[in-house]
Coordinates of C-alpha atoms in Angstrom, one line a residue:
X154 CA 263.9 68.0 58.2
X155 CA 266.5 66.2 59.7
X156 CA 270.1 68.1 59.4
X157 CA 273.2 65.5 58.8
X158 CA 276.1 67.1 60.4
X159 CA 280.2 66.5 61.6
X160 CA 280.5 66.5 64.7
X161 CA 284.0 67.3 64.0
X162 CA 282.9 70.6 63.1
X163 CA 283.6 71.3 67.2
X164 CA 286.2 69.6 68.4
X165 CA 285.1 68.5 71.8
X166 CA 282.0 67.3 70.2
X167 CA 284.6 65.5 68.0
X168 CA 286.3 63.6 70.7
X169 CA 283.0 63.2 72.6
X170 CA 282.5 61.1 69.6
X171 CA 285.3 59.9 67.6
X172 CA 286.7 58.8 71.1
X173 CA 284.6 55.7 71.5
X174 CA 285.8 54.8 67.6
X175 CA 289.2 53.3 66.2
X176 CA 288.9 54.2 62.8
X177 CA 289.8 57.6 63.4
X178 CA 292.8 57.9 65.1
X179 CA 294.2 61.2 63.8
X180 CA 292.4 64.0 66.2
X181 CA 290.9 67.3 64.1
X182 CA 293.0 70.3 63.7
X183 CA 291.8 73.6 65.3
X184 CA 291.2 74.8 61.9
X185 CA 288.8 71.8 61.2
X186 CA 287.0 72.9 64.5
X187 CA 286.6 76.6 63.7
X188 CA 282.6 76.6 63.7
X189 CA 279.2 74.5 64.0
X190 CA 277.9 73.3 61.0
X191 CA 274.8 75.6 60.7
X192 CA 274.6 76.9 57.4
X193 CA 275.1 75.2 53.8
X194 CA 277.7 78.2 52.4
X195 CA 280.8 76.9 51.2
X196 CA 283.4 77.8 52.7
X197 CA 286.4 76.4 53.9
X198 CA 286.3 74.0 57.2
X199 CA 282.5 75.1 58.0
X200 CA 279.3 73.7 57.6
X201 CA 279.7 73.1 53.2
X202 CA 282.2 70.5 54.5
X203 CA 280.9 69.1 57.5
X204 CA 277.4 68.3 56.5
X205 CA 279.1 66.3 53.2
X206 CA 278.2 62.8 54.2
X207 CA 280.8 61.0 51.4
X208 CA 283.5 64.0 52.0
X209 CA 283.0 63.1 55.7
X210 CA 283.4 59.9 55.2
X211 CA 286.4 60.0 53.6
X212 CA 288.0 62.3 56.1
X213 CA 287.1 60.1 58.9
X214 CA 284.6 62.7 60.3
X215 CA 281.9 61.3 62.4
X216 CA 278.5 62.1 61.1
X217 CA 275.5 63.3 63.3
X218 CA 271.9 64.3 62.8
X219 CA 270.7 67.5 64.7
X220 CA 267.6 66.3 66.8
X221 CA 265.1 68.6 68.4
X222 CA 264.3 67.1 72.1
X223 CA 263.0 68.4 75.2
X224 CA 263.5 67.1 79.1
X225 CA 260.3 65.1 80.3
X226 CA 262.0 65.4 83.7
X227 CA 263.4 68.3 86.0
X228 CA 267.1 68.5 86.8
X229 CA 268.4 70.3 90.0
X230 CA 271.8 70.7 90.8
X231 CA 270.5 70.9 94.4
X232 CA 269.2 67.8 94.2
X233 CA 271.0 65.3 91.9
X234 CA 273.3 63.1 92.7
X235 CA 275.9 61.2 90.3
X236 CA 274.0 57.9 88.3
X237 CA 270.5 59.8 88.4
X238 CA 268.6 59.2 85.1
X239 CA 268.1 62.0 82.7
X240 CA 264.7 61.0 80.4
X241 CA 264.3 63.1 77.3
X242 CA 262.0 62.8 74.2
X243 CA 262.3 64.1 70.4
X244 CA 259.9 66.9 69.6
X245 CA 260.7 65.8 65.6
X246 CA 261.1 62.7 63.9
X247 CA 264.5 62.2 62.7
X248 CA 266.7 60.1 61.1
X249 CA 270.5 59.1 61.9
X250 CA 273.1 59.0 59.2
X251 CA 273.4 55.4 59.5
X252 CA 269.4 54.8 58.6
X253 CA 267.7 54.4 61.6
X254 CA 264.5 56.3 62.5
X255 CA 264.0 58.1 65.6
X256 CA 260.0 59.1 65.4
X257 CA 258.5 61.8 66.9
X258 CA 258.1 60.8 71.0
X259 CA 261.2 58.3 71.3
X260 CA 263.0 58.6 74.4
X261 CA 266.3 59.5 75.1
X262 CA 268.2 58.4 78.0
X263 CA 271.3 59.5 80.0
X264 CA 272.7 60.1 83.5
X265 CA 274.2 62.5 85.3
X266 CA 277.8 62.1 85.0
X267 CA 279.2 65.2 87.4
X268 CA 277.3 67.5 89.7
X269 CA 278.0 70.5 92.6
X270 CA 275.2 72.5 94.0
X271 CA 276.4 76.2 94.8
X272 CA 277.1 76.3 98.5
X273 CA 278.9 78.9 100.9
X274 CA 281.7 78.1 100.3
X275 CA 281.1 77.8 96.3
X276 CA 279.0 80.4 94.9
X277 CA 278.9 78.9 91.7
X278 CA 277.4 75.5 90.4
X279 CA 278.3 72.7 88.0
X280 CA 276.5 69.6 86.0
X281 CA 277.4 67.3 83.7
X282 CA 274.7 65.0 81.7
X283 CA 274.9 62.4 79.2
X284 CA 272.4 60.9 76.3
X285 CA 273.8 57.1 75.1
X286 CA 270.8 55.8 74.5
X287 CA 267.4 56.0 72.3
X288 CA 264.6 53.8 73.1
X289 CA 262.0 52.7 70.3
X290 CA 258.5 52.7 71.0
X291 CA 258.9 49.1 70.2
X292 CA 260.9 49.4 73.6
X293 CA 263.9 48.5 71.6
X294 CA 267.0 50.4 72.4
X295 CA 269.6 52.3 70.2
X296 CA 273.3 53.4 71.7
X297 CA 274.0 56.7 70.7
X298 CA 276.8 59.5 71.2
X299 CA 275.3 63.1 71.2
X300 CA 275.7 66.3 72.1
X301 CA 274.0 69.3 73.1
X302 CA 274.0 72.4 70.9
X303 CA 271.7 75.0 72.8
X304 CA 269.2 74.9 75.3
X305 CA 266.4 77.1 76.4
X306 CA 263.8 76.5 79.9
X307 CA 260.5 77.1 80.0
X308 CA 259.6 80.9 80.3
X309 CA 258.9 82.0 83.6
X310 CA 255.0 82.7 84.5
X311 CA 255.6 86.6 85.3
X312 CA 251.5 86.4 85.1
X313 CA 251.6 83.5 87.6
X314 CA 253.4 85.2 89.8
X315 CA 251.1 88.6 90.1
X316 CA 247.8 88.2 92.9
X317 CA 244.8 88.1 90.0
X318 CA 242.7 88.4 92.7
X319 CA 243.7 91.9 93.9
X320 CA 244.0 93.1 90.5
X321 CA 240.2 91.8 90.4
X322 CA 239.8 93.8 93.1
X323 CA 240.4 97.5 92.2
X324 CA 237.1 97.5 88.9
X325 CA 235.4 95.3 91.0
X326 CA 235.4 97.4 94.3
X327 CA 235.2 100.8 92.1
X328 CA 231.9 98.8 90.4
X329 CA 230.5 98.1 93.7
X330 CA 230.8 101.7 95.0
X331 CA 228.3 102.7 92.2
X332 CA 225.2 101.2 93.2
X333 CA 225.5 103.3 96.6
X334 CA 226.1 106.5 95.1
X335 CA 223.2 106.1 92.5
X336 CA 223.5 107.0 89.2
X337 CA 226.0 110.3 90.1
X338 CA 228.6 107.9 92.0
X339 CA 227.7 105.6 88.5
X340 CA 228.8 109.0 86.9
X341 CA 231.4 109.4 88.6
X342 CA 233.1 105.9 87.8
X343 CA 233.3 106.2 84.4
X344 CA 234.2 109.8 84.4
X345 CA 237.5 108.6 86.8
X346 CA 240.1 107.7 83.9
X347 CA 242.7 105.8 86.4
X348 CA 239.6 103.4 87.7
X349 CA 239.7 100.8 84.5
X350 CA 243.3 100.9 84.5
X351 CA 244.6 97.8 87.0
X352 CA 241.4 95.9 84.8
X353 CA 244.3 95.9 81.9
X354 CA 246.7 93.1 83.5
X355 CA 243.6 91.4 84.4
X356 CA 242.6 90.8 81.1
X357 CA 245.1 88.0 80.4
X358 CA 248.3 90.6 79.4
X359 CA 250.3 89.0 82.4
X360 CA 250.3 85.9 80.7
X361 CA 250.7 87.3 77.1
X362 CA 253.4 88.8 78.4
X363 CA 255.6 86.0 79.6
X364 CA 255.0 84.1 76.6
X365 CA 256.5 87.1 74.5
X366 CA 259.7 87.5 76.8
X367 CA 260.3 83.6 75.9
X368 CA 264.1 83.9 74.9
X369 CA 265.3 81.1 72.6
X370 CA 269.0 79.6 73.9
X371 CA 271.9 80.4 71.8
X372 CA 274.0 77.5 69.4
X373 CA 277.1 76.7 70.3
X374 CA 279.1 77.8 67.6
X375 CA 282.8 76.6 68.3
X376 CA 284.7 74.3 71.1
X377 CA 285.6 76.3 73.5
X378 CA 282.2 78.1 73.1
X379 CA 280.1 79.1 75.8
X380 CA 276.4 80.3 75.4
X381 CA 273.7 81.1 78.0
X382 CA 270.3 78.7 78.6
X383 CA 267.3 80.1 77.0
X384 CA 265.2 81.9 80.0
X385 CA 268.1 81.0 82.1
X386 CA 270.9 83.9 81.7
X387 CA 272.9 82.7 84.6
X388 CA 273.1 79.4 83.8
X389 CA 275.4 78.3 80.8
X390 CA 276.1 75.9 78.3
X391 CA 279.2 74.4 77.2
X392 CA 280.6 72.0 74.8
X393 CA 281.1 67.9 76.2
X394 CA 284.7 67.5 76.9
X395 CA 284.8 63.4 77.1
X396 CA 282.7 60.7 75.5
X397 CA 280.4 59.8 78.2
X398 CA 278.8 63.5 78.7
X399 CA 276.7 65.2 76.2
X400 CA 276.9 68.9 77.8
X401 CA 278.2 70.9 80.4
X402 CA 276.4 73.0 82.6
X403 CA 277.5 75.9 84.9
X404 CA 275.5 78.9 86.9
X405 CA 277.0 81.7 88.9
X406 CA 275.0 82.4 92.4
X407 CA 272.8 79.9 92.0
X408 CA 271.7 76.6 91.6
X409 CA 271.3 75.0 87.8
X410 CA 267.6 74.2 87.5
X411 CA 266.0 72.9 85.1
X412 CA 262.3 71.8 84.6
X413 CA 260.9 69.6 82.8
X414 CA 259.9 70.5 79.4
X415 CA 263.2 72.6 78.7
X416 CA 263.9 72.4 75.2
X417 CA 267.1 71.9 73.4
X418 CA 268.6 70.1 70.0
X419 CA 271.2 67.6 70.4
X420 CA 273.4 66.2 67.8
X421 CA 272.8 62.7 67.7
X422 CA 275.0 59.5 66.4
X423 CA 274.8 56.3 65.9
X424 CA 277.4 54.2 68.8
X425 CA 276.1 50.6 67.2
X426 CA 279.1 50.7 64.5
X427 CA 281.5 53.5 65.7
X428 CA 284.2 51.1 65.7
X429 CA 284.1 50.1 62.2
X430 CA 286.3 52.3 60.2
X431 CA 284.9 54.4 57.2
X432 CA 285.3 52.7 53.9

C-alpha cells in the first residue's frame, strides 16, 4: 500500500521540494525536521503529523508517496558524466497524493546532476542523481520531485565467484580412483570421511549463501542523516540538498557502482501543481 508522507519530515527533502513551490515560503524548523515519517505513533513533529494529509495541508507541508523502484540501468561513477540519463521503474503500483496512478512498471527518469570518480589524488568519490519525471505506459509523462530514502545493490554472487569446476573435481576424481582399486579402493572411498566434503559447496550452498548475506539498505531517518547502500558498505547515502537532485552519493576508496537492478524507495511528488498554494 502506498504510504502518503511530508517530505518536510527531513528538511533537505523539504527544500528539495518546497523549493520549486511559492505557496510555502516559510522554511521548516529543525524541530519539524527531527525524523522520517515511518511509523503512525503520535508523537510530536514525527510521522502522526507528517503523514496527515489535511494537517499537512494546512501547514503548508508538501505531501509525498513512498514508492518502491529499482535502477533498470547501471551507474558508475567511473564512467558517468554530467546530463547522463538515469532510467528507473516502480516495483509497486502507487499512487501520488494529488490522484495520479503510477502502476506497477512505469518509468522513472532523471540525470546525473554531479559526479567525481576516486582518483590519486582523491581517494574518495561523489554522485549526485535526480528523478523529475514519471512516464505512463501510455508514454505520457508526469513531473515529479522525489527523493531517495534508502538503497540497497544486488548481492554479490560469492557462489559465482568460486571455480565449480574444481570443486567438481575433488568427488569426482576420488569416484574415479575407485574403479582401479576394485571394490577395496571402493571401500576405501567411502570409509575416507574428508573425501565428500568439497561435494558440499557443490551442491548449490555457494549460491544459497549469497542470497542469505543479501543486506537490506538502511532509511534515512533525519537531514543530515547518512546511511550506507544495501550490499554496498562503503558507499553511502545522503539526503538531496537542492531541488534538482533526489540523493547524494559518496564512497571511500572506491568508485560508486551501481548495477542495474539496485533497489531503493523514493519519496515521490507531484511537480504539475507545486506552485499553487494549499487551500
Amino acid at each position: 500500500m502506498t504510504k502518503l508522507l511530508s517530505l518536510v519530515s527531513v528538511a533537505t527533502l523539504s527544500v528539495a521540494l518546497q523549493a520549486q513551490s511559492t505557496a510555502s515560503p516559510q522554511a521548516p524548523s529543525p524541530g519539524d525536521a527531527s525524523r522520517m515519517p515511518q511509523t503512525t505513533e503520535s508523537r510530536p513533529q514525527t510521522a502522526s503529523d507528517a503523514a496527515d494529509p489535511e494537517a499537512s495541508q494546512k501547514s503548508g507541508q508538501v505531501q509525498a508517496a513512498s514508492v518502491s523502484a529499482e535502477l533498470t540501468k547501471g551507474l558508475d561513477s567511473k564512467k558517468a558524466k554530467v546530463g547522463d540519463e538515469v532510467d528507473a521503474k516502480t516495483t509497486d503500483e502507487a499512487k501520488l497524493p494529488d490522484g495520479t496512478d503510477l502502476p506497477k512498471g512505469t518509468k522513472l527518469k532523471g540525470n546525473v546532476v554531479d559526479v567525481k570518480a576516486k582518483s590519486k589524488e582523491e581517494n574518495s568519490s561523489h554522485m549526485v542523481i535526480s528523478l523529475n519525471r514519471a512516464e505512463l505506459k501510455d508514454g505520457h509523462e508526469v513531473p515529479i520531485r522525489s527523493a531517495i530514502t534508502s538503497m540497497t545493490a544486488p548481492a554479490t554472487n560469492i557462489g559465482a565467484a568460486m571455480p565449480a569446476g574444481g570443486a567438481m573435481a575433488g568427488p569426482i576424481g576420488s569416484g574415479a580412483a575407485a574403479p582401479g582399486g576394485s571394490a577395496g579402493g571402493a571401500g576405501g572411498s567411502v570409509g575416507a570421511s574428508p573425501a565428500p566434503m568439497p561435494s558440499s559447496p557443490t551442491m548449490g550452498t555457494g549460491d544459497m549463501g549469497a542470497s542469505s548475506q543479501s543486506t537490506p539498505g538502511p532509511m534515512l531517518k533525519s537531514a543530515n542523516d547518512r546511511v550506507p547502500v544495501g550490499n554496498k558498505p562503503k558507499v553511502t547515502l545522503s539526503a538531496p540538498t537542492t531541488p534538482d537532485s533526489a540523493s547524494v552519493l559518496d564512497a571511500q576508496g572506491e568508485n560508486i557502482s551501481l548495477g542495474s537492478g539496485t533497489k531503493f524507495t523514493v519519496n515521490v511528488a507531484s511537480a504539475e501543481n507545486m506552485g499553487q498554494p494549499h487551500p
